[in-house]
PDB file of C-alpha atoms in Angstrom:
ATOM      1  CA  UNK A   1      28.761  -0.441   4.940  1.00 44.00           C
ATOM      2  CA  UNK A   2      27.580   3.016   4.322  1.00 50.00           C
ATOM      3  CA  UNK A   3      25.542   4.532   7.031  1.00 58.00           C
ATOM      4  CA  UNK A   4      23.545   7.669   6.781  1.00 75.00           C
ATOM      5  CA  UNK A   5      20.864   9.446   9.013  1.00 80.00           C
ATOM      6  CA  UNK A   6      17.987   8.282   6.825  1.00 78.00           C
ATOM      7  CA  UNK A   7      19.004   4.734   7.070  1.00 81.00           C
ATOM      8  CA  UNK A   8      19.514   4.936  10.807  1.00 87.00           C
ATOM      9  CA  UNK A   9      16.001   6.648  11.257  1.00 88.00           C
ATOM     10  CA  UNK A  10      14.542   3.827   9.045  1.00 87.00           C
ATOM     11  CA  UNK A  11      16.128   1.205  11.050  1.00 90.00           C
ATOM     12  CA  UNK A  12      14.937   2.925  14.208  1.00 93.00           C
ATOM     13  CA  UNK A  13      11.333   3.130  13.066  1.00 93.00           C
ATOM     14  CA  UNK A  14      11.344  -0.717  12.059  1.00 94.00           C
ATOM     15  CA  UNK A  15      12.702  -1.570  15.650  1.00 95.00           C
ATOM     16  CA  UNK A  16       9.862   0.544  17.235  1.00 96.00           C
ATOM     17  CA  UNK A  17       7.273  -1.045  14.994  1.00 95.00           C
ATOM     18  CA  UNK A  18       8.500  -4.554  15.953  1.00 96.00           C
ATOM     19  CA  UNK A  19       8.252  -3.540  19.521  1.00 96.00           C
ATOM     20  CA  UNK A  20       4.592  -2.281  19.056  1.00 96.00           C
ATOM     21  CA  UNK A  21       3.575  -5.201  17.131  1.00 96.00           C
ATOM     22  CA  UNK A  22       5.027  -7.853  19.540  1.00 96.00           C
ATOM     23  CA  UNK A  23       3.384  -5.890  22.464  1.00 96.00           C
ATOM     24  CA  UNK A  24      -0.149  -5.715  20.728  1.00 95.00           C
ATOM     25  CA  UNK A  25       0.164  -9.521  20.117  1.00 95.00           C
ATOM     26  CA  UNK A  26       1.176 -10.336  23.774  1.00 95.00           C
ATOM     27  CA  UNK A  27      -1.105  -8.110  25.524  1.00 95.00           C
ATOM     28  CA  UNK A  28      -4.149  -9.141  23.317  1.00 93.00           C
ATOM     29  CA  UNK A  29      -3.426 -12.880  23.462  1.00 92.00           C
ATOM     30  CA  UNK A  30      -3.022 -12.756  27.311  1.00 91.00           C
ATOM     31  CA  UNK A  31      -6.343 -10.786  27.975  1.00 87.00           C
ATOM     32  CA  UNK A  32      -8.823 -12.906  29.862  1.00 83.00           C
ATOM     33  CA  UNK A  33     -11.072 -12.527  32.815  1.00 84.00           C
ATOM     34  CA  UNK A  34     -13.536 -14.743  34.752  1.00 82.00           C
ATOM     35  CA  UNK A  35     -16.616 -13.031  35.646  1.00 76.00           C
ATOM     36  CA  UNK A  36     -19.716 -14.044  37.635  1.00 71.00           C
ATOM     37  CA  UNK A  37     -22.809 -12.698  36.165  1.00 64.00           C
ATOM     38  CA  UNK A  38     -25.736 -13.392  38.644  1.00 65.00           C
ATOM     39  CA  UNK A  39     -25.449 -17.250  38.900  1.00 64.00           C
ATOM     40  CA  UNK A  40     -23.314 -17.887  35.644  1.00 66.00           C
ATOM     41  CA  UNK A  41     -19.726 -17.627  35.404  1.00 71.00           C
ATOM     42  CA  UNK A  42     -18.107 -16.785  32.059  1.00 73.00           C
ATOM     43  CA  UNK A  43     -14.618 -16.218  30.875  1.00 79.00           C
ATOM     44  CA  UNK A  44     -13.891 -13.468  28.534  1.00 83.00           C
ATOM     45  CA  UNK A  45     -11.082 -14.217  26.239  1.00 87.00           C
ATOM     46  CA  UNK A  46      -9.885 -12.604  23.050  1.00 88.00           C
ATOM     47  CA  UNK A  47     -10.563 -15.826  21.081  1.00 87.00           C
ATOM     48  CA  UNK A  48     -14.401 -15.339  21.736  1.00 87.00           C
ATOM     49  CA  UNK A  49     -14.290 -12.556  19.164  1.00 90.00           C
ATOM     50  CA  UNK A  50     -13.296 -12.974  15.443  1.00 93.00           C
ATOM     51  CA  UNK A  51     -12.188  -9.360  15.309  1.00 94.00           C
ATOM     52  CA  UNK A  52      -9.647  -9.805  18.170  1.00 95.00           C
ATOM     53  CA  UNK A  53      -8.382 -13.087  16.871  1.00 95.00           C
ATOM     54  CA  UNK A  54      -7.929 -11.466  13.546  1.00 96.00           C
ATOM     55  CA  UNK A  55      -5.865  -8.666  15.404  1.00 96.00           C
ATOM     56  CA  UNK A  56      -3.647 -11.395  17.101  1.00 96.00           C
ATOM     57  CA  UNK A  57      -2.956 -13.083  13.929  1.00 97.00           C
ATOM     58  CA  UNK A  58      -2.153  -9.897  12.007  1.00 97.00           C
ATOM     59  CA  UNK A  59       0.180  -8.510  14.858  1.00 97.00           C
ATOM     60  CA  UNK A  60       1.992 -11.849  15.133  1.00 97.00           C
ATOM     61  CA  UNK A  61       2.773 -11.947  11.300  1.00 97.00           C
ATOM     62  CA  UNK A  62       3.740  -8.349  11.254  1.00 96.00           C
ATOM     63  CA  UNK A  63       6.096  -9.022  14.265  1.00 96.00           C
ATOM     64  CA  UNK A  64       7.763 -11.761  12.291  1.00 96.00           C
ATOM     65  CA  UNK A  65       7.781  -9.525   9.191  1.00 96.00           C
ATOM     66  CA  UNK A  66       9.207  -6.537  11.119  1.00 95.00           C
ATOM     67  CA  UNK A  67      12.021  -8.826  12.525  1.00 95.00           C
ATOM     68  CA  UNK A  68      13.177 -10.236   9.086  1.00 93.00           C
ATOM     69  CA  UNK A  69      12.841  -6.788   7.509  1.00 91.00           C
ATOM     70  CA  UNK A  70      15.520  -5.477   9.798  1.00 91.00           C
ATOM     71  CA  UNK A  71      18.073  -7.862   8.202  1.00 89.00           C
ATOM     72  CA  UNK A  72      17.427  -7.108   4.690  1.00 85.00           C
ATOM     73  CA  UNK A  73      20.595  -5.373   3.266  1.00 82.00           C
ATOM     74  CA  UNK A  74      20.282  -1.891   1.674  1.00 75.00           C
ATOM     75  CA  UNK A  75      20.710  -1.685  -1.990  1.00 73.00           C
ATOM     76  CA  UNK A  76      19.563  -5.203  -2.683  1.00 75.00           C
ATOM     77  CA  UNK A  77      16.755  -6.122  -4.912  1.00 76.00           C
ATOM     78  CA  UNK A  78      14.718  -7.237  -1.842  1.00 79.00           C
ATOM     79  CA  UNK A  79      14.601  -3.711  -0.639  1.00 76.00           C
ATOM     80  CA  UNK A  80      12.474  -2.850  -3.672  1.00 73.00           C
ATOM     81  CA  UNK A  81      10.134  -5.493  -2.752  1.00 80.00           C
ATOM     82  CA  UNK A  82      10.097  -4.189   0.804  1.00 85.00           C
ATOM     83  CA  UNK A  83       8.249  -1.037   0.016  1.00 82.00           C
ATOM     84  CA  UNK A  84       5.358  -3.007  -1.523  1.00 83.00           C
ATOM     85  CA  UNK A  85       5.447  -5.464   1.498  1.00 89.00           C
ATOM     86  CA  UNK A  86       5.389  -2.545   3.837  1.00 91.00           C
ATOM     87  CA  UNK A  87       2.321  -1.228   2.055  1.00 89.00           C
ATOM     88  CA  UNK A  88       0.599  -4.514   2.424  1.00 91.00           C
ATOM     89  CA  UNK A  89       1.685  -4.725   6.236  1.00 94.00           C
ATOM     90  CA  UNK A  90       0.363  -1.184   6.870  1.00 94.00           C
ATOM     91  CA  UNK A  91      -2.970  -2.103   5.336  1.00 95.00           C
ATOM     92  CA  UNK A  92      -3.181  -5.258   7.420  1.00 96.00           C
ATOM     93  CA  UNK A  93      -2.502  -3.466  10.537  1.00 96.00           C
ATOM     94  CA  UNK A  94      -5.009  -0.875   9.596  1.00 96.00           C
ATOM     95  CA  UNK A  95      -7.628  -3.263   8.885  1.00 97.00           C
ATOM     96  CA  UNK A  96      -6.983  -5.388  12.193  1.00 96.00           C
ATOM     97  CA  UNK A  97      -6.926  -2.312  14.413  1.00 97.00           C
ATOM     98  CA  UNK A  98     -10.245  -0.757  12.708  1.00 97.00           C
ATOM     99  CA  UNK A  99     -12.049  -4.226  13.116  1.00 96.00           C
ATOM    100  CA  UNK A 100     -10.957  -4.652  16.762  1.00 96.00           C
ATOM    101  CA  UNK A 101     -11.678  -1.000  17.696  1.00 96.00           C
ATOM    102  CA  UNK A 102     -15.234  -1.327  16.240  1.00 95.00           C
ATOM    103  CA  UNK A 103     -16.036  -4.361  18.354  1.00 95.00           C
ATOM    104  CA  UNK A 104     -14.200  -2.902  21.428  1.00 94.00           C
ATOM    105  CA  UNK A 105     -16.596   0.137  21.004  1.00 94.00           C
ATOM    106  CA  UNK A 106     -19.583  -2.067  21.102  1.00 93.00           C
ATOM    107  CA  UNK A 107     -18.093  -3.823  24.278  1.00 91.00           C
ATOM    108  CA  UNK A 108     -17.546  -0.449  25.901  1.00 92.00           C
ATOM    109  CA  UNK A 109     -20.823   1.392  24.931  1.00 92.00           C
ATOM    110  CA  UNK A 110     -22.990  -1.319  23.564  1.00 91.00           C
ATOM    111  CA  UNK A 111     -25.455  -0.672  20.871  1.00 90.00           C
ATOM    112  CA  UNK A 112     -28.982   0.109  22.101  1.00 86.00           C
ATOM    113  CA  UNK A 113     -30.600  -0.101  18.695  1.00 85.00           C
ATOM    114  CA  UNK A 114     -29.516  -3.659  18.072  1.00 85.00           C
ATOM    115  CA  UNK A 115     -29.801  -4.831  21.929  1.00 86.00           C
ATOM    116  CA  UNK A 116     -26.334  -5.391  22.385  1.00 90.00           C
ATOM    117  CA  UNK A 117     -25.323  -4.537  26.085  1.00 90.00           C
ATOM    118  CA  UNK A 118     -21.911  -3.259  27.010  1.00 90.00           C
ATOM    119  CA  UNK A 119     -19.660  -5.948  28.909  1.00 88.00           C
ATOM    120  CA  UNK A 120     -16.980  -3.816  30.152  1.00 88.00           C
ATOM    121  CA  UNK A 121     -18.880  -3.389  33.442  1.00 86.00           C
ATOM    122  CA  UNK A 122     -18.632  -7.010  34.095  1.00 85.00           C
ATOM    123  CA  UNK A 123     -15.054  -7.709  32.851  1.00 87.00           C
ATOM    124  CA  UNK A 124     -13.262  -4.487  33.320  1.00 88.00           C
ATOM    125  CA  UNK A 125      -9.673  -5.975  33.597  1.00 90.00           C
ATOM    126  CA  UNK A 126     -10.239  -7.712  30.175  1.00 91.00           C
ATOM    127  CA  UNK A 127     -11.464  -4.395  28.707  1.00 91.00           C
ATOM    128  CA  UNK A 128      -8.262  -2.715  30.044  1.00 92.00           C
ATOM    129  CA  UNK A 129      -6.083  -5.350  28.506  1.00 91.00           C
ATOM    130  CA  UNK A 130      -7.795  -4.964  25.150  1.00 94.00           C
ATOM    131  CA  UNK A 131      -7.450  -1.265  25.265  1.00 95.00           C
ATOM    132  CA  UNK A 132      -3.653  -1.670  25.968  1.00 95.00           C
ATOM    133  CA  UNK A 133      -3.470  -4.139  23.043  1.00 96.00           C
ATOM    134  CA  UNK A 134      -5.321  -1.484  20.743  1.00 96.00           C
ATOM    135  CA  UNK A 135      -2.958   1.334  21.928  1.00 96.00           C
ATOM    136  CA  UNK A 136       0.070  -0.713  20.818  1.00 96.00           C
ATOM    137  CA  UNK A 137      -1.556  -1.790  17.606  1.00 96.00           C
ATOM    138  CA  UNK A 138      -2.393   1.851  16.951  1.00 96.00           C
ATOM    139  CA  UNK A 139       1.308   2.860  17.467  1.00 97.00           C
ATOM    140  CA  UNK A 140       2.311   0.143  15.155  1.00 96.00           C
ATOM    141  CA  UNK A 141       0.022   1.364  12.300  1.00 96.00           C
ATOM    142  CA  UNK A 142       1.286   5.054  12.973  1.00 95.00           C
ATOM    143  CA  UNK A 143       5.004   3.931  12.834  1.00 96.00           C
ATOM    144  CA  UNK A 144       4.501   1.896   9.611  1.00 94.00           C
ATOM    145  CA  UNK A 145       2.590   4.758   7.909  1.00 92.00           C
ATOM    146  CA  UNK A 146       5.557   7.076   8.834  1.00 92.00           C
ATOM    147  CA  UNK A 147       8.084   4.476   7.478  1.00 90.00           C
ATOM    148  CA  UNK A 148       5.955   4.244   4.210  1.00 87.00           C
ATOM    149  CA  UNK A 149       5.643   7.867   3.733  1.00 83.00           C
ATOM    150  CA  UNK A 150       9.142   8.164   4.281  1.00 80.00           C
ATOM    151  CA  UNK A 151      10.019   5.386   1.556  1.00 76.00           C
ATOM    152  CA  UNK A 152       7.614   6.904  -0.999  1.00 74.00           C
ATOM    153  CA  UNK A 153       8.890  10.325  -0.512  1.00 71.00           C
ATOM    154  CA  UNK A 154      12.487   9.363  -0.649  1.00 68.00           C
ATOM    155  CA  UNK A 155      11.936   7.198  -3.618  1.00 63.00           C
ATOM    156  CA  UNK A 156       9.902  10.324  -5.185  1.00 61.00           C
ATOM    157  CA  UNK A 157      12.698  12.745  -4.164  1.00 63.00           C
ATOM    158  CA  UNK A 158      15.437  10.620  -5.738  1.00 58.00           C
ATOM    159  CA  UNK A 159      13.376  10.229  -8.954  1.00 55.00           C
ATOM    160  CA  UNK A 160      12.447  13.929  -9.318  1.00 56.00           C
ATOM    161  CA  UNK A 161      15.610  15.605  -8.184  1.00 52.00           C
TER     162      UNK A 161
ATOM    163  CA  UNK B   1      -1.300  15.812 -24.469  1.00 44.00           C
ATOM    164  CA  UNK B   2       0.887  12.832 -24.417  1.00 50.00           C
ATOM    165  CA  UNK B   3      -1.183   9.436 -23.907  1.00 58.00           C
ATOM    166  CA  UNK B   4       0.130   6.100 -23.059  1.00 75.00           C
ATOM    167  CA  UNK B   5      -1.540   2.749 -22.008  1.00 79.00           C
ATOM    168  CA  UNK B   6      -0.222   3.213 -18.484  1.00 78.00           C
ATOM    169  CA  UNK B   7      -2.029   6.438 -18.126  1.00 81.00           C
ATOM    170  CA  UNK B   8      -5.079   5.135 -19.728  1.00 87.00           C
ATOM    171  CA  UNK B   9      -5.215   2.318 -17.329  1.00 87.00           C
ATOM    172  CA  UNK B  10      -4.604   4.543 -14.332  1.00 87.00           C
ATOM    173  CA  UNK B  11      -7.399   6.750 -15.500  1.00 90.00           C
ATOM    174  CA  UNK B  12      -9.820   3.902 -15.861  1.00 93.00           C
ATOM    175  CA  UNK B  13      -8.891   2.463 -12.298  1.00 93.00           C
ATOM    176  CA  UNK B  14      -9.716   5.962 -11.018  1.00 93.00           C
ATOM    177  CA  UNK B  15     -12.975   6.124 -12.778  1.00 95.00           C
ATOM    178  CA  UNK B  16     -13.835   2.501 -11.331  1.00 96.00           C
ATOM    179  CA  UNK B  17     -12.743   3.536  -7.719  1.00 95.00           C
ATOM    180  CA  UNK B  18     -15.010   6.489  -7.980  1.00 96.00           C
ATOM    181  CA  UNK B  19     -17.870   4.135  -9.256  1.00 96.00           C
ATOM    182  CA  UNK B  20     -17.449   1.931  -6.271  1.00 96.00           C
ATOM    183  CA  UNK B  21     -16.871   4.525  -3.594  1.00 96.00           C
ATOM    184  CA  UNK B  22     -20.119   6.428  -4.859  1.00 96.00           C
ATOM    185  CA  UNK B  23     -22.114   2.981  -4.759  1.00 96.00           C
ATOM    186  CA  UNK B  24     -20.742   2.161  -1.406  1.00 95.00           C
ATOM    187  CA  UNK B  25     -21.931   5.598  -0.052  1.00 95.00           C
ATOM    188  CA  UNK B  26     -25.322   5.585  -1.430  1.00 95.00           C
ATOM    189  CA  UNK B  27     -26.237   1.974  -0.787  1.00 94.00           C
ATOM    190  CA  UNK B  28     -25.058   2.265   2.933  1.00 93.00           C
ATOM    191  CA  UNK B  29     -26.905   5.583   3.267  1.00 92.00           C
ATOM    192  CA  UNK B  30     -30.184   4.425   2.087  1.00 90.00           C
ATOM    193  CA  UNK B  31     -30.252   1.169   4.152  1.00 86.00           C
ATOM    194  CA  UNK B  32     -33.089   1.164   6.488  1.00 82.00           C
ATOM    195  CA  UNK B  33     -35.815  -1.161   7.516  1.00 84.00           C
ATOM    196  CA  UNK B  34     -38.604  -0.910   9.891  1.00 81.00           C
ATOM    197  CA  UNK B  35     -39.199  -4.250  11.897  1.00 76.00           C
ATOM    198  CA  UNK B  36     -41.772  -5.253  14.305  1.00 71.00           C
ATOM    199  CA  UNK B  37     -40.208  -7.272  17.194  1.00 64.00           C
ATOM    200  CA  UNK B  38     -43.111  -8.632  19.437  1.00 65.00           C
ATOM    201  CA  UNK B  39     -45.015  -5.455  20.326  1.00 64.00           C
ATOM    202  CA  UNK B  40     -42.197  -3.111  19.710  1.00 65.00           C
ATOM    203  CA  UNK B  41     -41.508  -1.495  16.410  1.00 70.00           C
ATOM    204  CA  UNK B  42     -37.850  -0.359  15.606  1.00 73.00           C
ATOM    205  CA  UNK B  43     -36.236   1.052  12.613  1.00 79.00           C
ATOM    206  CA  UNK B  44     -32.623  -0.270  11.692  1.00 83.00           C
ATOM    207  CA  UNK B  45     -30.616   2.356  10.180  1.00 86.00           C
ATOM    208  CA  UNK B  46     -27.015   2.783   9.232  1.00 88.00           C
ATOM    209  CA  UNK B  47     -26.795   5.806  11.489  1.00 87.00           C
ATOM    210  CA  UNK B  48     -27.478   3.491  14.595  1.00 87.00           C
ATOM    211  CA  UNK B  49     -24.053   2.067  14.220  1.00 90.00           C
ATOM    212  CA  UNK B  50     -20.980   4.366  14.648  1.00 93.00           C
ATOM    213  CA  UNK B  51     -18.910   2.061  12.260  1.00 94.00           C
ATOM    214  CA  UNK B  52     -21.363   2.409   9.476  1.00 95.00           C
ATOM    215  CA  UNK B  53     -21.526   6.259  10.030  1.00 95.00           C
ATOM    216  CA  UNK B  54     -17.635   6.255   9.571  1.00 96.00           C
ATOM    217  CA  UNK B  55     -17.989   4.072   6.391  1.00 96.00           C
ATOM    218  CA  UNK B  56     -20.397   6.425   4.988  1.00 96.00           C
ATOM    219  CA  UNK B  57     -18.249   9.537   5.780  1.00 97.00           C
ATOM    220  CA  UNK B  58     -15.199   7.861   4.342  1.00 97.00           C
ATOM    221  CA  UNK B  59     -16.555   6.790   1.411  1.00 97.00           C
ATOM    222  CA  UNK B  60     -18.209  10.060   0.600  1.00 97.00           C
ATOM    223  CA  UNK B  61     -14.693  11.749   1.105  1.00 97.00           C
ATOM    224  CA  UNK B  62     -13.259   9.086  -1.069  1.00 96.00           C
ATOM    225  CA  UNK B  63     -15.872   9.727  -3.867  1.00 96.00           C
ATOM    226  CA  UNK B  64     -15.038  13.447  -3.842  1.00 96.00           C
ATOM    227  CA  UNK B  65     -11.349  12.757  -3.848  1.00 96.00           C
ATOM    228  CA  UNK B  66     -11.653  10.318  -6.704  1.00 95.00           C
ATOM    229  CA  UNK B  67     -13.543  12.820  -8.791  1.00 95.00           C
ATOM    230  CA  UNK B  68     -10.958  15.595  -8.125  1.00 93.00           C
ATOM    231  CA  UNK B  69      -8.010  13.189  -8.712  1.00 91.00           C
ATOM    232  CA  UNK B  70      -9.384  12.625 -12.370  1.00 91.00           C
ATOM    233  CA  UNK B  71      -8.471  16.306 -13.260  1.00 89.00           C
ATOM    234  CA  UNK B  72      -5.069  16.684 -11.799  1.00 85.00           C
ATOM    235  CA  UNK B  73      -2.856  16.913 -14.869  1.00 82.00           C
ATOM    236  CA  UNK B  74       0.031  14.473 -15.571  1.00 75.00           C
ATOM    237  CA  UNK B  75       3.528  15.869 -14.742  1.00 73.00           C
ATOM    238  CA  UNK B  76       2.485  18.491 -12.579  1.00 75.00           C
ATOM    239  CA  UNK B  77       3.692  18.714  -9.032  1.00 76.00           C
ATOM    240  CA  UNK B  78       0.399  17.753  -7.709  1.00 79.00           C
ATOM    241  CA  UNK B  79       0.907  14.250  -9.166  1.00 76.00           C
ATOM    242  CA  UNK B  80       3.676  13.844  -6.621  1.00 73.00           C
ATOM    243  CA  UNK B  81       1.216  14.572  -3.817  1.00 80.00           C
ATOM    244  CA  UNK B  82      -1.364  12.224  -5.271  1.00 85.00           C
ATOM    245  CA  UNK B  83       0.727   9.187  -4.475  1.00 82.00           C
ATOM    246  CA  UNK B  84       0.853  10.151  -0.676  1.00 83.00           C
ATOM    247  CA  UNK B  85      -2.997  10.982  -0.804  1.00 89.00           C
ATOM    248  CA  UNK B  86      -3.767   7.700  -2.581  1.00 90.00           C
ATOM    249  CA  UNK B  87      -1.937   5.877   0.295  1.00 89.00           C
ATOM    250  CA  UNK B  88      -3.965   7.839   2.866  1.00 91.00           C
ATOM    251  CA  UNK B  89      -7.236   7.146   0.924  1.00 94.00           C
ATOM    252  CA  UNK B  90      -6.438   3.453   0.714  1.00 94.00           C
ATOM    253  CA  UNK B  91      -5.781   3.335   4.423  1.00 95.00           C
ATOM    254  CA  UNK B  92      -9.053   5.185   5.198  1.00 96.00           C
ATOM    255  CA  UNK B  93     -10.960   2.717   2.994  1.00 96.00           C
ATOM    256  CA  UNK B  94      -9.277  -0.327   4.488  1.00 96.00           C
ATOM    257  CA  UNK B  95     -10.011   1.069   7.938  1.00 97.00           C
ATOM    258  CA  UNK B  96     -13.626   1.784   7.271  1.00 97.00           C
ATOM    259  CA  UNK B  97     -14.453  -1.478   5.462  1.00 97.00           C
ATOM    260  CA  UNK B  98     -12.768  -3.445   8.163  1.00 97.00           C
ATOM    261  CA  UNK B  99     -14.829  -1.617  11.070  1.00 96.00           C
ATOM    262  CA  UNK B 100     -18.072  -2.076   9.051  1.00 96.00           C
ATOM    263  CA  UNK B 101     -17.345  -5.735   8.361  1.00 96.00           C
ATOM    264  CA  UNK B 102     -16.545  -6.471  12.055  1.00 95.00           C
ATOM    265  CA  UNK B 103     -19.892  -4.962  13.172  1.00 95.00           C
ATOM    266  CA  UNK B 104     -21.829  -6.761  10.287  1.00 94.00           C
ATOM    267  CA  UNK B 105     -20.308 -10.096  11.349  1.00 94.00           C
ATOM    268  CA  UNK B 106     -21.836  -9.546  14.699  1.00 93.00           C
ATOM    269  CA  UNK B 107     -25.049  -8.482  13.175  1.00 91.00           C
ATOM    270  CA  UNK B 108     -25.106 -11.766  11.061  1.00 92.00           C
ATOM    271  CA  UNK B 109     -23.671 -14.131  13.666  1.00 92.00           C
ATOM    272  CA  UNK B 110     -24.008 -12.496  16.902  1.00 91.00           C
ATOM    273  CA  UNK B 111     -21.596 -13.173  19.702  1.00 90.00           C
ATOM    274  CA  UNK B 112     -22.758 -15.544  22.301  1.00 86.00           C
ATOM    275  CA  UNK B 113     -20.022 -14.985  24.624  1.00 85.00           C
ATOM    276  CA  UNK B 114     -20.817 -11.244  25.013  1.00 85.00           C
ATOM    277  CA  UNK B 115     -24.559 -12.167  24.981  1.00 86.00           C
ATOM    278  CA  UNK B 116     -25.095 -10.153  21.637  1.00 90.00           C
ATOM    279  CA  UNK B 117     -27.880 -11.641  19.459  1.00 90.00           C
ATOM    280  CA  UNK B 118     -27.888 -11.674  15.579  1.00 90.00           C
ATOM    281  CA  UNK B 119     -30.325  -9.006  14.275  1.00 88.00           C
ATOM    282  CA  UNK B 120     -30.327 -10.091  10.563  1.00 88.00           C
ATOM    283  CA  UNK B 121     -33.284 -12.323  11.239  1.00 85.00           C
ATOM    284  CA  UNK B 122     -35.508  -9.303  12.247  1.00 85.00           C
ATOM    285  CA  UNK B 123     -34.327  -6.896   9.479  1.00 87.00           C
ATOM    286  CA  UNK B 124     -33.058  -9.037   6.287  1.00 88.00           C
ATOM    287  CA  UNK B 125     -33.558  -6.307   3.855  1.00 90.00           C
ATOM    288  CA  UNK B 126     -31.314  -4.051   5.980  1.00 91.00           C
ATOM    289  CA  UNK B 127     -28.641  -6.648   6.008  1.00 91.00           C
ATOM    290  CA  UNK B 128     -28.742  -7.282   2.331  1.00 92.00           C
ATOM    291  CA  UNK B 129     -28.362  -3.536   1.832  1.00 91.00           C
ATOM    292  CA  UNK B 130     -25.347  -3.447   4.168  1.00 94.00           C
ATOM    293  CA  UNK B 131     -23.942  -6.516   2.422  1.00 95.00           C
ATOM    294  CA  UNK B 132     -24.127  -4.688  -0.944  1.00 95.00           C
ATOM    295  CA  UNK B 133     -22.624  -1.552   0.466  1.00 95.00           C
ATOM    296  CA  UNK B 134     -19.534  -3.546   1.838  1.00 96.00           C
ATOM    297  CA  UNK B 135     -19.278  -5.364  -1.434  1.00 96.00           C
ATOM    298  CA  UNK B 136     -18.770  -1.969  -3.165  1.00 96.00           C
ATOM    299  CA  UNK B 137     -16.505  -0.691  -0.299  1.00 96.00           C
ATOM    300  CA  UNK B 138     -14.435  -3.909  -0.833  1.00 96.00           C
ATOM    301  CA  UNK B 139     -14.205  -3.150  -4.447  1.00 97.00           C
ATOM    302  CA  UNK B 140     -13.029   0.474  -3.879  1.00 96.00           C
ATOM    303  CA  UNK B 141     -10.185  -0.860  -1.543  1.00 96.00           C
ATOM    304  CA  UNK B 142      -9.191  -3.438  -4.208  1.00 95.00           C
ATOM    305  CA  UNK B 143      -8.975  -0.893  -6.923  1.00 96.00           C
ATOM    306  CA  UNK B 144      -7.117   1.591  -4.815  1.00 94.00           C
ATOM    307  CA  UNK B 145      -4.572  -0.952  -3.872  1.00 92.00           C
ATOM    308  CA  UNK B 146      -3.779  -1.837  -7.450  1.00 92.00           C
ATOM    309  CA  UNK B 147      -3.469   1.869  -8.308  1.00 90.00           C
ATOM    310  CA  UNK B 148      -1.055   2.327  -5.284  1.00 87.00           C
ATOM    311  CA  UNK B 149       0.936  -0.738  -6.190  1.00 83.00           C
ATOM    312  CA  UNK B 150       1.059   0.409  -9.888  1.00 80.00           C
ATOM    313  CA  UNK B 151       2.232   3.927  -8.774  1.00 77.00           C
ATOM    314  CA  UNK B 152       4.848   2.559  -6.329  1.00 74.00           C
ATOM    315  CA  UNK B 153       6.060   0.039  -8.901  1.00 71.00           C
ATOM    316  CA  UNK B 154       6.326   2.378 -11.870  1.00 67.00           C
ATOM    317  CA  UNK B 155       8.097   5.008  -9.685  1.00 62.00           C
ATOM    318  CA  UNK B 156      10.608   2.271  -8.763  1.00 60.00           C
ATOM    319  CA  UNK B 157      10.957   1.082 -12.142  1.00 63.00           C
ATOM    320  CA  UNK B 158      11.577   4.600 -13.395  1.00 58.00           C
ATOM    321  CA  UNK B 159      14.043   5.052 -10.572  1.00 55.00           C
ATOM    322  CA  UNK B 160      15.932   1.580 -10.968  1.00 56.00           C
ATOM    323  CA  UNK B 161      16.055   1.203 -14.711  1.00 52.00           C
TER     324      UNK B 161
END
């Protein structure tokens, strides 16, 4: 099997992306905290918020995809499909992190115009967990973007040189 | 100047994307409604919500980019850069629509766990405006994704055939 620096770099990026997506999934899925708010007790969980559920689902799917993509042989027809699938995966990751970030921002700062109060004061550990998951998700987006730029660039280079 | 069906299709898609991005910008930027809530009067505006501001900025930038991209000549070196820029633009659009959609969903349905009440009952016209802007933004994302798939596919086809 032929090896060259580009392939090793691409493989390394895929392993890193797998790690980031798995971390994002696990950290978000395990985020919960029980808080006592005056007399009421409530539990903050990722599944309370559609955007966070979406984040977990997307990152779980991307984790599975990243694992499978490691084993696609170079030079096969599947490689050709991989660029398109990488593009879709990058868009899904971008979408999930943006939605989760928008909600997390409201959770942190609230929105006085809409009368939505920040909740991070009541459930600080939950907020830290979510922040960690968002950081991992952000890493996954960055890695996939580099991978995609790399694919597009090397395909264009091969074509034009 | 050589013309072929692929180029005309790509040009058509770019014109459609321009239209969608311009519509999304204008419809979101002009969304405001004054509501009387008990004794208080408040005005709902896109600029109240960071995610909606981000949506307007991204769609304005994409509108300008789409306009400029129409005039990049085929076969120039700039075309090569255009695939990469299209990728970034598609990611920006995906990100802005996802963030705006996540907030719009809270505006529509609220989030009982966080104690955030829906606001669309008070400002229905504002909500309709935002929904329209989101639809236009969604159209822009779809068109750019098709354009990108098309570029990647035709580049790969040229390379492999």
